[in-house]
């Protein structure tokens, strides 16, 4: 009589494995790109919220001096981690709110408070995907730029590789 074996051959399994590997090789970088884009959008949204609150504060106080941002890290003046309340090593973006005329001081510590700068920098130690993300800068003079270069609190613009956002 005729014996019927049911199952897959090794060649069929290997072809299926190669097809799945090709799909994964295409999908994973695209997924990482959208994750980075989402983190950057979250940082931009927070920066715009803070800038709006700053303008409301100034309209009442006639100065930016003494402003304490919502969701400020405990123990670090003028620093907001995204996501909120993440540690100083586990954040995705870190936003610094500083005096526009004295970049060594936060607005909370500022005496005059004539202007402000917000600098958002992606975590350079968390993973390689975020290291490739863009740094963001927004200030009270209307400058709103992003760059692939890593910005610092002392940055007054985004440099040569900048774009508006």
PDB file of C-alpha atoms in Angstrom:
ATOM      1  CA  UNK A   1       0.000   0.000   0.000  1.00  0.00           C
ATOM      2  CA  UNK A   2       0.883   3.588  -0.413  1.00  0.00           C
ATOM      3  CA  UNK A   3       2.447   5.365   2.632  1.00  0.00           C
ATOM      4  CA  UNK A   4       1.571   9.028   2.915  1.00  0.00           C
ATOM      5  CA  UNK A   5       3.919  11.123   5.079  1.00  0.00           C
ATOM      6  CA  UNK A   6       2.639  14.522   6.074  1.00  0.00           C
ATOM      7  CA  UNK A   7       4.988  17.380   6.931  1.00  0.00           C
ATOM      8  CA  UNK A   8       7.368  19.897   5.455  1.00  0.00           C
ATOM      9  CA  UNK A   9      10.697  19.295   3.852  1.00  0.00           C
ATOM     10  CA  UNK A  10      13.826  20.974   5.118  1.00  0.00           C
ATOM     11  CA  UNK A  11      13.977  23.085   1.945  1.00  0.00           C
ATOM     12  CA  UNK A  12      10.435  24.392   2.498  1.00  0.00           C
ATOM     13  CA  UNK A  13      11.250  25.320   6.090  1.00  0.00           C
ATOM     14  CA  UNK A  14      14.467  27.102   5.054  1.00  0.00           C
ATOM     15  CA  UNK A  15      12.660  29.108   2.338  1.00  0.00           C
ATOM     16  CA  UNK A  16      10.020  30.177   4.865  1.00  0.00           C
ATOM     17  CA  UNK A  17      12.722  31.164   7.354  1.00  0.00           C
ATOM     18  CA  UNK A  18      14.495  33.300   4.722  1.00  0.00           C
ATOM     19  CA  UNK A  19      11.229  35.069   3.808  1.00  0.00           C
ATOM     20  CA  UNK A  20      10.523  35.869   7.476  1.00  0.00           C
ATOM     21  CA  UNK A  21      14.100  37.139   7.936  1.00  0.00           C
ATOM     22  CA  UNK A  22      13.761  39.464   4.921  1.00  0.00           C
ATOM     23  CA  UNK A  23      10.503  40.884   6.277  1.00  0.00           C
ATOM     24  CA  UNK A  24      12.110  41.426   9.695  1.00  0.00           C
ATOM     25  CA  UNK A  25      15.136  43.142   8.121  1.00  0.00           C
ATOM     26  CA  UNK A  26      12.801  45.571   6.374  1.00  0.00           C
ATOM     27  CA  UNK A  27      10.368  46.138   9.271  1.00  0.00           C
ATOM     28  CA  UNK A  28      12.704  46.655  12.252  1.00  0.00           C
ATOM     29  CA  UNK A  29      14.526  49.795  10.968  1.00  0.00           C
ATOM     30  CA  UNK A  30      11.196  51.337   9.934  1.00  0.00           C
ATOM     31  CA  UNK A  31       9.767  50.640  13.382  1.00  0.00           C
ATOM     32  CA  UNK A  32      12.799  52.211  15.072  1.00  0.00           C
ATOM     33  CA  UNK A  33      12.480  55.309  12.868  1.00  0.00           C
ATOM     34  CA  UNK A  34       8.868  55.801  13.950  1.00  0.00           C
ATOM     35  CA  UNK A  35       9.758  55.286  17.624  1.00  0.00           C
ATOM     36  CA  UNK A  36      12.443  57.997  17.397  1.00  0.00           C
ATOM     37  CA  UNK A  37      10.034  60.266  15.572  1.00  0.00           C
ATOM     38  CA  UNK A  38       7.428  59.777  18.319  1.00  0.00           C
ATOM     39  CA  UNK A  39       9.958  60.623  21.065  1.00  0.00           C
ATOM     40  CA  UNK A  40      11.000  63.773  19.210  1.00  0.00           C
ATOM     41  CA  UNK A  41       7.361  64.817  18.721  1.00  0.00           C
ATOM     42  CA  UNK A  42       6.744  64.360  22.441  1.00  0.00           C
ATOM     43  CA  UNK A  43       9.730  66.603  23.253  1.00  0.00           C
ATOM     44  CA  UNK A  44       8.546  69.250  20.757  1.00  0.00           C
ATOM     45  CA  UNK A  45       5.059  69.206  22.269  1.00  0.00           C
ATOM     46  CA  UNK A  46       6.446  69.658  25.778  1.00  0.00           C
ATOM     47  CA  UNK A  47       8.661  72.538  24.623  1.00  0.00           C
ATOM     48  CA  UNK A  48       5.677  74.311  23.063  1.00  0.00           C
ATOM     49  CA  UNK A  49       3.625  73.794  26.251  1.00  0.00           C
ATOM     50  CA  UNK A  50       6.415  75.246  28.385  1.00  0.00           C
ATOM     51  CA  UNK A  51       6.816  78.225  26.042  1.00  0.00           C
ATOM     52  CA  UNK A  52       3.091  78.970  26.269  1.00  0.00           C
ATOM     53  CA  UNK A  53       3.191  78.742  30.075  1.00  0.00           C
ATOM     54  CA  UNK A  54       6.238  81.019  30.103  1.00  0.00           C
ATOM     55  CA  UNK A  55       4.403  83.697  28.152  1.00  0.00           C
ATOM     56  CA  UNK A  56       1.431  83.449  30.533  1.00  0.00           C
ATOM     57  CA  UNK A  57       3.802  83.724  33.495  1.00  0.00           C
ATOM     58  CA  UNK A  58       5.506  86.794  32.011  1.00  0.00           C
ATOM     59  CA  UNK A  59       2.181  88.510  31.358  1.00  0.00           C
ATOM     60  CA  UNK A  60       1.450  88.273  35.092  1.00  0.00           C
ATOM     61  CA  UNK A  61       4.942  88.747  36.577  1.00  0.00           C
ATOM     62  CA  UNK A  62       6.416  91.078  33.895  1.00  0.00           C
ATOM     63  CA  UNK A  63       9.524  88.864  33.839  1.00  0.00           C
ATOM     64  CA  UNK A  64      10.454  85.237  33.254  1.00  0.00           C
ATOM     65  CA  UNK A  65      12.610  85.177  36.422  1.00  0.00           C
ATOM     66  CA  UNK A  66      11.599  82.611  39.012  1.00  0.00           C
ATOM     67  CA  UNK A  67       9.569  80.446  36.645  1.00  0.00           C
ATOM     68  CA  UNK A  68       9.441  76.794  37.731  1.00  0.00           C
ATOM     69  CA  UNK A  69       8.290  74.434  34.958  1.00  0.00           C
ATOM     70  CA  UNK A  70       5.665  71.780  35.549  1.00  0.00           C
ATOM     71  CA  UNK A  71       7.146  68.269  35.673  1.00  0.00           C
ATOM     72  CA  UNK A  72      10.568  69.621  36.631  1.00  0.00           C
ATOM     73  CA  UNK A  73      12.959  66.928  37.896  1.00  0.00           C
ATOM     74  CA  UNK A  74      13.238  66.897  41.645  1.00  0.00           C
ATOM     75  CA  UNK A  75      16.570  68.367  42.696  1.00  0.00           C
ATOM     76  CA  UNK A  76      17.563  69.687  39.257  1.00  0.00           C
ATOM     77  CA  UNK A  77      16.345  73.179  38.491  1.00  0.00           C
ATOM     78  CA  UNK A  78      15.107  73.819  34.971  1.00  0.00           C
ATOM     79  CA  UNK A  79      15.387  70.200  33.766  1.00  0.00           C
ATOM     80  CA  UNK A  80      12.452  68.165  32.436  1.00  0.00           C
ATOM     81  CA  UNK A  81      12.912  64.530  31.442  1.00  0.00           C
ATOM     82  CA  UNK A  82      10.692  62.975  28.804  1.00  0.00           C
ATOM     83  CA  UNK A  83       8.966  60.724  29.825  1.00  0.00           C
ATOM     84  CA  UNK A  84       8.177  62.590  33.034  1.00  0.00           C
ATOM     85  CA  UNK A  85       9.814  61.457  36.245  1.00  0.00           C
ATOM     86  CA  UNK A  86      12.269  59.187  34.441  1.00  0.00           C
ATOM     87  CA  UNK A  87      15.729  59.014  35.960  1.00  0.00           C
ATOM     88  CA  UNK A  88      18.731  60.962  34.698  1.00  0.00           C
ATOM     89  CA  UNK A  89      19.837  57.881  32.779  1.00  0.00           C
ATOM     90  CA  UNK A  90      16.524  56.426  31.552  1.00  0.00           C
ATOM     91  CA  UNK A  91      14.994  59.459  29.792  1.00  0.00           C
ATOM     92  CA  UNK A  92      14.358  59.700  26.043  1.00  0.00           C
ATOM     93  CA  UNK A  93      14.795  63.478  25.798  1.00  0.00           C
ATOM     94  CA  UNK A  94      16.027  65.930  28.401  1.00  0.00           C
ATOM     95  CA  UNK A  95      14.766  69.511  28.164  1.00  0.00           C
ATOM     96  CA  UNK A  96      16.719  72.335  29.807  1.00  0.00           C
ATOM     97  CA  UNK A  97      15.071  75.697  30.518  1.00  0.00           C
ATOM     98  CA  UNK A  98      17.734  78.374  30.889  1.00  0.00           C
ATOM     99  CA  UNK A  99      18.075  82.148  31.007  1.00  0.00           C
ATOM    100  CA  UNK A 100      18.768  83.496  27.520  1.00  0.00           C
ATOM    101  CA  UNK A 101      21.393  85.950  28.797  1.00  0.00           C
ATOM    102  CA  UNK A 102      23.145  83.672  31.314  1.00  0.00           C
ATOM    103  CA  UNK A 103      23.231  80.064  30.117  1.00  0.00           C
ATOM    104  CA  UNK A 104      24.694  78.901  33.429  1.00  0.00           C
ATOM    105  CA  UNK A 105      21.404  79.601  35.229  1.00  0.00           C
ATOM    106  CA  UNK A 106      17.912  78.229  34.999  1.00  0.00           C
ATOM    107  CA  UNK A 107      15.053  80.727  34.884  1.00  0.00           C
ATOM    108  CA  UNK A 108      14.231  79.746  38.440  1.00  0.00           C
ATOM    109  CA  UNK A 109      17.667  81.057  39.511  1.00  0.00           C
ATOM    110  CA  UNK A 110      17.686  84.048  37.164  1.00  0.00           C
ATOM    111  CA  UNK A 111      17.647  87.575  38.577  1.00  0.00           C
ATOM    112  CA  UNK A 112      16.450  89.454  35.489  1.00  0.00           C
ATOM    113  CA  UNK A 113      14.645  86.838  33.417  1.00  0.00           C
ATOM    114  CA  UNK A 114      14.531  88.867  30.206  1.00  0.00           C
ATOM    115  CA  UNK A 115      14.325  85.807  27.972  1.00  0.00           C
ATOM    116  CA  UNK A 116      14.550  82.029  27.900  1.00  0.00           C
ATOM    117  CA  UNK A 117      15.969  79.152  25.900  1.00  0.00           C
ATOM    118  CA  UNK A 118      14.693  75.589  25.806  1.00  0.00           C
ATOM    119  CA  UNK A 119      17.171  72.943  24.657  1.00  0.00           C
ATOM    120  CA  UNK A 120      16.032  69.324  24.183  1.00  0.00           C
ATOM    121  CA  UNK A 121      18.721  66.692  23.749  1.00  0.00           C
ATOM    122  CA  UNK A 122      18.105  62.978  23.073  1.00  0.00           C
ATOM    123  CA  UNK A 123      19.638  60.495  25.486  1.00  0.00           C
ATOM    124  CA  UNK A 124      23.088  59.687  24.128  1.00  0.00           C
ATOM    125  CA  UNK A 125      23.569  56.592  26.291  1.00  0.00           C
ATOM    126  CA  UNK A 126      20.183  54.830  26.168  1.00  0.00           C
ATOM    127  CA  UNK A 127      20.357  53.229  22.727  1.00  0.00           C
ATOM    128  CA  UNK A 128      21.883  53.808  19.325  1.00  0.00           C
ATOM    129  CA  UNK A 129      18.559  54.766  17.757  1.00  0.00           C
ATOM    130  CA  UNK A 130      18.057  57.815  19.983  1.00  0.00           C
ATOM    131  CA  UNK A 131      21.662  58.934  19.472  1.00  0.00           C
ATOM    132  CA  UNK A 132      20.793  59.554  15.827  1.00  0.00           C
ATOM    133  CA  UNK A 133      17.777  61.672  16.750  1.00  0.00           C
ATOM    134  CA  UNK A 134      17.804  65.454  16.484  1.00  0.00           C
ATOM    135  CA  UNK A 135      18.429  68.009  19.218  1.00  0.00           C
ATOM    136  CA  UNK A 136      15.862  70.814  19.459  1.00  0.00           C
ATOM    137  CA  UNK A 137      16.145  74.487  20.393  1.00  0.00           C
ATOM    138  CA  UNK A 138      13.402  77.030  21.076  1.00  0.00           C
ATOM    139  CA  UNK A 139      13.843  80.492  22.561  1.00  0.00           C
ATOM    140  CA  UNK A 140      11.905  83.629  23.446  1.00  0.00           C
ATOM    141  CA  UNK A 141      13.308  85.449  20.398  1.00  0.00           C
ATOM    142  CA  UNK A 142      11.410  83.116  18.086  1.00  0.00           C
ATOM    143  CA  UNK A 143      14.232  80.752  17.115  1.00  0.00           C
ATOM    144  CA  UNK A 144      12.871  77.229  16.616  1.00  0.00           C
ATOM    145  CA  UNK A 145      15.374  74.815  15.088  1.00  0.00           C
ATOM    146  CA  UNK A 146      16.542  71.209  15.123  1.00  0.00           C
ATOM    147  CA  UNK A 147      19.904  69.682  14.315  1.00  0.00           C
ATOM    148  CA  UNK A 148      21.638  66.312  14.193  1.00  0.00           C
ATOM    149  CA  UNK A 149      24.445  67.867  16.254  1.00  0.00           C
ATOM    150  CA  UNK A 150      24.195  67.477  20.023  1.00  0.00           C
ATOM    151  CA  UNK A 151      23.311  70.824  21.589  1.00  0.00           C
ATOM    152  CA  UNK A 152      24.351  72.053  25.030  1.00  0.00           C
ATOM    153  CA  UNK A 153      22.839  74.570  27.441  1.00  0.00           C
ATOM    154  CA  UNK A 154      25.265  77.164  26.067  1.00  0.00           C
ATOM    155  CA  UNK A 155      23.958  76.725  22.488  1.00  0.00           C
ATOM    156  CA  UNK A 156      22.515  79.917  21.033  1.00  0.00           C
ATOM    157  CA  UNK A 157      21.565  78.375  17.685  1.00  0.00           C
ATOM    158  CA  UNK A 158      21.511  74.992  15.983  1.00  0.00           C
ATOM    159  CA  UNK A 159      24.672  75.421  13.931  1.00  0.00           C
ATOM    160  CA  UNK A 160      25.314  74.560  10.296  1.00  0.00           C
ATOM    161  CA  UNK A 161      23.230  71.364  10.122  1.00  0.00           C
ATOM    162  CA  UNK A 162      20.035  73.023  11.309  1.00  0.00           C
ATOM    163  CA  UNK A 163      16.461  73.046  10.043  1.00  0.00           C
ATOM    164  CA  UNK A 164      13.328  74.765  11.303  1.00  0.00           C
ATOM    165  CA  UNK A 165      10.600  72.729  12.982  1.00  0.00           C
TER     166      UNK A 165
END
